[in-house]
Amino acid sequence: HADIAMYSAKKLGRNNFQFYTPAMNEESLERVRIESALRNALERNEFVLHYQPQLDLTSGQIVGMEALLRWQHPELGMVPPGRFIGIAEETGLIVQIGAWVLRTACAQNKAWQDAGLGRLRVAVNLSARQFGAADLIASLESVLADTRLDPECLEIELTESLFMSDVTPAVDLLHRMKSLGVNLSIDDFGTGYSSLSYLSRFPIDVLKIDRSFVADITHDANDAAIVTSIIALAHNLKLAVIAEGVETLEQLDYLRSHGCDEMQGYYFSKPLPAAEFEQLLVQRRALPPRQVADGGASG
Ligand code: C2E
Ligand code: MG
Ligand code: MG
Ligand code: MG
């Protein structure tokens, strides 16, 4: 195995060594490349936000959007979040990047509202590292003041894993966020293996059902049971519930008939650049009415 590289793996401690295959080595090289490029990405204006519509399942109308970060690097190309968010979190760069996301998303939503495109809500993903930052509340306050966005139109998405980590935010911090008037949602709900007790201790408004449960709701009885249980749990706790990753009309109909409040997914639209999202709003595109389950719907 002449081509096997060996080096000390920091995470395992100073005296631990691990064997890396050439493929893994390439992976760690790419990581280093991404990490250094990430340090300059903000000042070089390489980030953009895409927006994915969120629709009310009763009215069929677009009621909000999730802002999703995209990184367009001149050499690396479009780097998906899965390849850089983790690195941004580990290096702490996510704090600055996240502040840019928040400001940009709020300003964009306010601009659409001012253009008469509707009173929409914008959801922004916050990472655990941002909760550790001392100025989170101050930065939220200044973004809301500067953009003049109604705080009720801002939703902050937290992941369930936040509540089982060693950086679980103080109940008090979330209450202070709530007192600004913003909404709080739990992203990827159901995947965190956490105790449900945080749902009663923290001022949560919305559960987002993870798309891994939605994928097979029409074929897998267990996934269907999980989804209907999450909807019931949310409603019993007086929370709203939104399903992520809705890709088919069958999934849409299932969620509608089981009382889910909202949906987000490729069935209606992928995350879009701002200009394309705006077209959806201008055209007032909406979900097809409920009766078309047996096909025939188009456009
Ligand atoms: P997320 O917050 O759960 O976002 C939803 C992800 O599901 C997005 O992936 C979206 O494109 C994808 N998605 C939506 N509908 C469908 C569908 O019907 N089918 C399938 N297969 N996928 C669908 P994306 O944009 O690649 O983002 C991945 C993750 O990266 C996000 O998951 C979020 O955890 C993280 N992320 C993205 N933007 C930000 C950000 O600004 N800050 C932080 N901290 N994390 C972010
Ligand atoms: Mg999210
Ligand atoms: Mg999500
Ligand atoms: Mg999610």
Short mmCIF file of C-alpha atoms and ligand atoms in Angstrom, two decimals:
data_model
loop_
_atom_site.label_atom_id
_atom_site.label_comp_id
_atom_site.label_asym_id
_atom_site.label_seq_id
_atom_site.Cartn_x
_atom_site.Cartn_y
_atom_site.Cartn_z
CA HIS A 1 0.00 0.00 0.00
CA ALA A 2 2.59 2.51 -1.10
CA ASP A 3 -0.08 5.02 -1.98
CA ILE A 4 -1.70 5.11 1.43
CA ALA A 5 -1.03 8.35 3.19
CA MET A 6 -0.74 8.52 6.92
CA TYR A 7 -1.06 11.55 9.05
CA SER A 8 -2.25 12.46 12.47
CA ALA A 9 -5.94 13.08 12.73
CA LYS A 10 -6.47 16.08 14.95
CA LYS A 11 -9.87 15.01 16.14
CA LEU A 12 -8.50 11.76 17.54
CA GLY A 13 -5.82 13.46 19.55
CA ARG A 14 -2.09 13.92 19.21
CA ASN A 15 -1.03 10.30 19.45
CA ASN A 16 -3.62 8.77 17.23
CA PHE A 17 -2.86 8.02 13.62
CA GLN A 18 -5.29 7.05 10.94
CA PHE A 19 -4.81 5.60 7.50
CA TYR A 20 -6.20 7.57 4.62
CA THR A 21 -6.76 6.22 1.14
CA PRO A 22 -5.93 8.47 -1.83
CA ALA A 23 -9.65 9.19 -2.19
CA MET A 24 -9.93 10.38 1.38
CA ASN A 25 -6.79 12.39 0.96
CA GLU A 26 -8.30 14.14 -2.01
CA GLU A 27 -11.35 14.82 0.10
CA SER A 28 -9.28 16.49 2.79
CA LEU A 29 -7.42 18.48 0.14
CA GLU A 30 -10.72 19.71 -1.23
CA ARG A 31 -11.74 20.61 2.28
CA VAL A 32 -8.65 22.76 2.72
CA ARG A 33 -9.32 24.37 -0.65
CA ILE A 34 -12.94 25.13 0.29
CA GLU A 35 -11.93 26.44 3.68
CA SER A 36 -9.47 28.96 2.30
CA ALA A 37 -11.80 30.06 -0.51
CA LEU A 38 -14.60 30.45 2.04
CA ARG A 39 -12.54 33.02 3.95
CA ASN A 40 -12.75 35.40 0.98
CA ALA A 41 -16.20 34.55 -0.32
CA LEU A 42 -18.13 37.29 1.50
CA GLU A 43 -15.92 40.19 0.47
CA ARG A 44 -15.78 38.86 -3.08
CA ASN A 45 -19.58 38.80 -3.26
CA GLU A 46 -19.68 35.13 -4.15
CA PHE A 47 -22.79 34.32 -2.13
CA VAL A 48 -26.33 34.54 -3.39
CA LEU A 49 -29.63 33.55 -1.86
CA HIS A 50 -32.15 31.38 -3.59
CA TYR A 51 -35.74 31.38 -2.41
CA GLN A 52 -38.07 28.41 -2.22
CA PRO A 53 -41.79 29.15 -1.98
CA GLN A 54 -43.87 27.92 0.94
CA LEU A 55 -47.56 27.46 0.20
CA ASP A 56 -50.67 27.37 2.32
CA LEU A 57 -52.39 24.03 1.73
CA THR A 58 -55.87 25.48 2.18
CA SER A 59 -55.65 28.55 -0.04
CA GLY A 60 -52.98 27.15 -2.36
CA GLN A 61 -51.23 30.52 -2.28
CA ILE A 62 -47.58 31.35 -1.71
CA VAL A 63 -47.36 32.61 1.87
CA GLY A 64 -43.64 32.60 2.41
CA MET A 65 -40.23 31.50 1.30
CA GLU A 66 -37.12 29.87 2.69
CA ALA A 67 -33.86 31.65 1.94
CA LEU A 68 -31.20 29.12 0.94
CA LEU A 69 -27.55 30.02 0.60
CA ARG A 70 -25.67 29.41 -2.66
CA TRP A 71 -21.96 29.90 -3.22
CA GLN A 72 -20.71 30.61 -6.72
CA HIS A 73 -16.93 30.28 -6.73
CA PRO A 74 -15.02 31.29 -9.89
CA GLU A 75 -13.08 28.01 -10.02
CA LEU A 76 -14.99 25.60 -7.82
CA GLY A 77 -18.28 26.52 -9.52
CA MET A 78 -21.59 26.37 -7.66
CA VAL A 79 -20.72 24.77 -4.32
CA PRO A 80 -23.77 23.20 -2.67
CA PRO A 81 -24.49 24.04 1.01
CA GLY A 82 -23.83 20.43 1.97
CA ARG A 83 -20.19 20.93 1.00
CA PHE A 84 -19.48 24.21 2.74
CA ILE A 85 -21.96 24.92 5.57
CA GLY A 86 -20.31 22.36 7.85
CA ILE A 87 -16.88 23.87 7.18
CA ALA A 88 -18.25 27.37 7.74
CA GLU A 89 -19.63 26.18 11.08
CA GLU A 90 -16.41 24.52 12.21
CA THR A 91 -14.31 27.55 11.31
CA GLY A 92 -16.78 30.01 12.81
CA LEU A 93 -17.15 31.75 9.44
CA ILE A 94 -20.86 30.93 9.59
CA VAL A 95 -21.40 33.78 12.06
CA GLN A 96 -20.50 36.47 9.50
CA ILE A 97 -22.00 34.57 6.60
CA GLY A 98 -25.21 33.99 8.56
CA ALA A 99 -25.45 37.69 9.37
CA TRP A 100 -25.21 38.45 5.66
CA VAL A 101 -27.93 35.86 4.91
CA LEU A 102 -30.25 37.37 7.50
CA ARG A 103 -29.79 40.92 6.27
CA THR A 104 -30.10 40.03 2.60
CA ALA A 105 -33.19 37.86 3.07
CA CYS A 106 -34.99 40.48 5.17
CA ALA A 107 -34.14 43.30 2.75
CA GLN A 108 -35.31 41.23 -0.24
CA ASN A 109 -38.57 40.26 1.39
CA LYS A 110 -39.27 43.85 2.39
CA ALA A 111 -38.57 44.99 -1.19
CA TRP A 112 -41.11 42.46 -2.52
CA GLN A 113 -43.69 43.61 0.03
CA ASP A 114 -43.07 47.25 -0.89
CA ALA A 115 -43.54 46.33 -4.56
CA GLY A 116 -47.04 45.12 -3.69
CA LEU A 117 -46.25 41.43 -4.10
CA GLY A 118 -47.91 40.41 -0.85
CA ARG A 119 -47.30 40.22 2.84
CA LEU A 120 -44.94 37.28 2.77
CA ARG A 121 -42.87 35.55 5.40
CA VAL A 122 -39.19 34.75 4.99
CA ALA A 123 -37.52 31.86 6.77
CA VAL A 124 -33.79 31.98 7.48
CA ASN A 125 -31.66 29.05 8.71
CA LEU A 126 -29.61 29.78 11.79
CA SER A 127 -26.76 27.52 12.79
CA ALA A 128 -25.83 26.58 16.34
CA ARG A 129 -22.67 28.68 16.09
CA GLN A 130 -24.77 31.81 15.59
CA PHE A 131 -26.44 31.19 18.94
CA GLY A 132 -23.08 31.24 20.58
CA ALA A 133 -22.36 34.68 19.15
CA ALA A 134 -22.82 37.34 21.80
CA ASP A 135 -24.52 39.84 19.52
CA LEU A 136 -27.27 37.63 18.05
CA ILE A 137 -30.12 39.66 19.55
CA ALA A 138 -28.48 42.99 18.72
CA SER A 139 -27.82 41.87 15.16
CA LEU A 140 -31.43 40.70 14.74
CA GLU A 141 -32.66 44.00 16.11
CA SER A 142 -30.49 46.06 13.80
CA VAL A 143 -31.47 44.04 10.73
CA LEU A 144 -35.17 44.48 11.55
CA ALA A 145 -34.70 48.20 12.19
CA ASP A 146 -32.59 48.80 9.08
CA THR A 147 -34.76 46.82 6.68
CA ARG A 148 -38.05 47.89 8.35
CA LEU A 149 -39.35 44.37 7.90
CA ASP A 150 -42.25 43.51 10.18
CA PRO A 151 -40.72 40.99 12.65
CA GLU A 152 -43.81 38.81 12.22
CA CYS A 153 -42.68 38.26 8.63
CA LEU A 154 -39.38 36.77 9.77
CA GLU A 155 -39.05 33.13 10.74
CA ILE A 156 -35.87 31.74 12.21
CA GLU A 157 -35.25 28.04 11.52
CA LEU A 158 -33.40 26.09 14.20
CA THR A 159 -32.47 22.46 13.85
CA GLU A 160 -33.71 19.92 16.31
CA SER A 161 -30.11 18.83 16.94
CA LEU A 162 -29.49 22.23 18.56
CA PHE A 163 -31.59 21.07 21.49
CA MET A 164 -29.53 17.99 22.17
CA SER A 165 -26.11 19.56 21.76
CA ASP A 166 -23.77 21.05 24.29
CA VAL A 167 -24.61 24.48 22.88
CA THR A 168 -28.35 24.32 23.51
CA PRO A 169 -29.39 27.96 23.65
CA ALA A 170 -30.71 29.24 26.92
CA VAL A 171 -34.50 29.30 27.09
CA ASP A 172 -34.05 32.97 27.88
CA LEU A 173 -32.26 33.66 24.60
CA LEU A 174 -35.13 32.19 22.58
CA HIS A 175 -37.62 34.17 24.64
CA ARG A 176 -35.70 37.33 23.87
CA MET A 177 -35.83 36.45 20.18
CA LYS A 178 -39.57 35.86 20.47
CA SER A 179 -40.03 39.18 22.22
CA LEU A 180 -38.68 40.88 19.09
CA GLY A 181 -41.76 39.46 17.39
CA VAL A 182 -40.10 36.90 15.12
CA ASN A 183 -41.31 33.32 14.63
CA LEU A 184 -39.25 30.27 15.51
CA SER A 185 -39.41 26.97 13.70
CA ILE A 186 -37.78 23.58 14.11
CA ASP A 187 -36.19 22.41 10.86
CA ASP A 188 -35.77 18.74 9.90
CA PHE A 189 -38.16 17.81 12.67
CA GLY A 190 -38.11 14.14 13.57
CA THR A 191 -34.49 13.46 12.67
CA GLY A 192 -32.83 14.77 15.83
CA TYR A 193 -33.38 11.87 18.25
CA SER A 194 -33.95 14.46 20.92
CA SER A 195 -36.32 14.44 23.82
CA LEU A 196 -39.56 16.20 22.95
CA SER A 197 -39.49 18.13 26.21
CA TYR A 198 -37.84 21.11 24.55
CA LEU A 199 -41.06 21.73 22.62
CA SER A 200 -42.81 22.75 25.81
CA ARG A 201 -39.84 24.60 27.29
CA PHE A 202 -38.96 26.72 24.26
CA PRO A 203 -41.23 29.23 22.52
CA ILE A 204 -41.50 27.38 19.21
CA ASP A 205 -44.13 28.34 16.58
CA VAL A 206 -43.65 25.91 13.71
CA LEU A 207 -42.51 22.33 13.06
CA LYS A 208 -40.99 21.54 9.67
CA ILE A 209 -41.44 17.85 8.88
CA ASP A 210 -38.18 16.51 7.46
CA ARG A 211 -38.32 15.52 3.83
CA SER A 212 -37.06 12.00 4.57
CA PHE A 213 -40.49 11.24 6.10
CA VAL A 214 -42.41 12.92 3.29
CA ALA A 215 -40.60 11.01 0.53
CA ASP A 216 -42.50 7.74 1.09
CA ILE A 217 -45.73 8.86 2.77
CA THR A 218 -47.84 7.43 -0.02
CA HIS A 219 -46.03 4.05 -0.05
CA ASP A 220 -44.70 3.43 3.44
CA ALA A 221 -47.26 3.05 6.22
CA ASN A 222 -44.66 3.80 8.90
CA ASP A 223 -43.61 7.08 7.33
CA ALA A 224 -47.27 7.99 6.87
CA ALA A 225 -47.86 7.25 10.57
CA ILE A 226 -44.90 9.42 11.56
CA VAL A 227 -46.09 12.31 9.41
CA THR A 228 -49.68 12.20 10.67
CA SER A 229 -48.36 11.95 14.23
CA ILE A 230 -46.15 15.01 13.77
CA ILE A 231 -49.12 16.94 12.37
CA ALA A 232 -51.21 15.93 15.40
CA LEU A 233 -48.38 16.74 17.81
CA ALA A 234 -47.93 20.18 16.27
CA HIS A 235 -51.62 20.98 16.38
CA ASN A 236 -52.04 19.70 19.94
CA LEU A 237 -49.23 22.02 20.97
CA LYS A 238 -50.88 24.85 18.97
CA LEU A 239 -48.00 24.95 16.52
CA ALA A 240 -48.19 25.24 12.76
CA VAL A 241 -46.72 22.45 10.66
CA ILE A 242 -45.07 22.57 7.26
CA ALA A 243 -43.91 19.62 5.16
CA GLU A 244 -40.59 19.85 3.33
CA GLY A 245 -39.56 17.96 0.22
CA VAL A 246 -43.00 17.55 -1.35
CA GLU A 247 -42.30 16.26 -4.85
CA THR A 248 -45.55 14.69 -6.08
CA LEU A 249 -49.25 15.46 -6.31
CA GLU A 250 -49.95 12.29 -4.30
CA GLN A 251 -47.82 13.57 -1.41
CA LEU A 252 -49.50 16.94 -1.68
CA ASP A 253 -52.97 15.39 -1.52
CA TYR A 254 -52.01 13.20 1.40
CA LEU A 255 -50.72 16.17 3.37
CA ARG A 256 -53.77 18.24 2.50
CA SER A 257 -56.20 15.56 3.55
CA HIS A 258 -54.32 15.04 6.83
CA GLY A 259 -54.49 18.68 7.82
CA CYS A 260 -50.90 19.78 7.27
CA ASP A 261 -50.82 23.60 7.13
CA GLU A 262 -48.16 24.35 4.54
CA MET A 263 -45.81 22.74 2.06
CA GLN A 264 -42.49 23.40 0.43
CA GLY A 265 -40.93 21.25 -2.28
CA TYR A 266 -39.96 20.56 -5.85
CA TYR A 267 -43.57 19.67 -6.74
CA PHE A 268 -44.28 23.37 -6.81
CA SER A 269 -40.81 24.83 -7.18
CA LYS A 270 -37.14 24.38 -6.46
CA PRO A 271 -35.30 27.18 -4.68
CA LEU A 272 -35.02 29.99 -7.25
CA PRO A 273 -32.81 33.02 -7.82
CA ALA A 274 -34.55 36.19 -6.64
CA ALA A 275 -35.58 37.34 -10.13
CA GLU A 276 -37.27 34.01 -10.89
CA PHE A 277 -38.97 33.87 -7.51
CA GLU A 278 -40.33 37.33 -8.17
CA GLN A 279 -41.89 36.04 -11.41
CA LEU A 280 -43.86 33.45 -9.41
CA LEU A 281 -45.19 36.26 -7.24
CA VAL A 282 -46.01 38.51 -10.18
CA GLN A 283 -47.85 35.66 -11.92
CA ARG A 284 -49.55 34.76 -8.62
CA ARG A 285 -48.78 31.12 -9.26
CA ALA A 286 -50.56 28.81 -6.84
CA LEU A 287 -51.14 25.13 -6.13
CA PRO A 288 -53.73 23.31 -8.27
CA PRO A 289 -57.09 22.98 -6.52
CA ARG A 290 -57.68 19.82 -4.57
CA GLN A 291 -60.05 17.98 -6.95
CA VAL A 292 -57.45 17.29 -9.65
CA ALA A 293 -55.89 14.29 -7.90
CA ASP A 294 -56.66 12.00 -10.85
CA GLY A 295 -54.47 13.87 -13.27
CA GLY A 296 -55.29 16.44 -15.90
CA ALA A 297 -53.62 19.29 -14.03
CA SER A 298 -51.00 21.12 -15.97
CA GLY A 299 -49.20 24.44 -15.78
P1 C2E B 1 -32.83 22.81 4.96
O1 C2E B 1 -32.84 24.07 5.74
O2 C2E B 1 -33.60 21.67 5.51
O3 C2E B 1 -33.36 23.22 3.52
C1 C2E B 1 -34.14 22.41 2.71
C2 C2E B 1 -33.30 21.69 1.69
O4 C2E B 1 -34.11 20.78 0.99
C3 C2E B 1 -32.70 22.63 0.63
O5 C2E B 1 -31.44 22.10 0.22
C4 C2E B 1 -33.71 22.49 -0.50
O6 C2E B 1 -33.18 22.80 -1.77
C5 C2E B 1 -34.05 21.03 -0.39
N1 C2E B 1 -35.36 20.72 -0.96
C6 C2E B 1 -36.46 21.49 -0.94
N2 C2E B 1 -37.51 20.86 -1.54
C7 C2E B 1 -37.04 19.65 -1.95
C8 C2E B 1 -37.65 18.55 -2.64
O7 C2E B 1 -38.83 18.54 -2.99
N3 C2E B 1 -36.86 17.47 -2.86
C9 C2E B 1 -35.54 17.44 -2.48
N4 C2E B 1 -34.84 16.34 -2.76
N5 C2E B 1 -34.95 18.46 -1.83
C10 C2E B 1 -35.69 19.57 -1.56
P2 C2E B 1 -30.16 23.02 0.09
O8 C2E B 1 -30.54 24.36 -0.45
O9 C2E B 1 -29.14 22.22 -0.63
O10 C2E B 1 -29.70 23.24 1.57
C11 C2E B 1 -29.24 22.17 2.35
C12 C2E B 1 -29.11 22.57 3.79
O11 C2E B 1 -28.06 23.54 3.95
C13 C2E B 1 -30.33 23.26 4.38
O12 C2E B 1 -31.31 22.30 4.72
C14 C2E B 1 -29.73 23.95 5.58
O13 C2E B 1 -29.56 23.04 6.63
C15 C2E B 1 -28.36 24.34 5.05
N6 C2E B 1 -28.43 25.76 4.66
C16 C2E B 1 -28.81 26.33 3.48
N7 C2E B 1 -28.73 27.66 3.54
C17 C2E B 1 -28.29 27.97 4.78
C18 C2E B 1 -28.00 29.20 5.48
O14 C2E B 1 -28.18 30.32 4.97
N8 C2E B 1 -27.54 29.09 6.78
C19 C2E B 1 -27.37 27.88 7.39
N9 C2E B 1 -26.91 27.87 8.65
N10 C2E B 1 -27.65 26.72 6.78
C20 C2E B 1 -28.10 26.77 5.50
MG MG B 2 -34.26 25.12 6.60
MG MG B 3 -35.75 23.11 6.09
MG MG B 4 -34.94 20.73 6.48
#
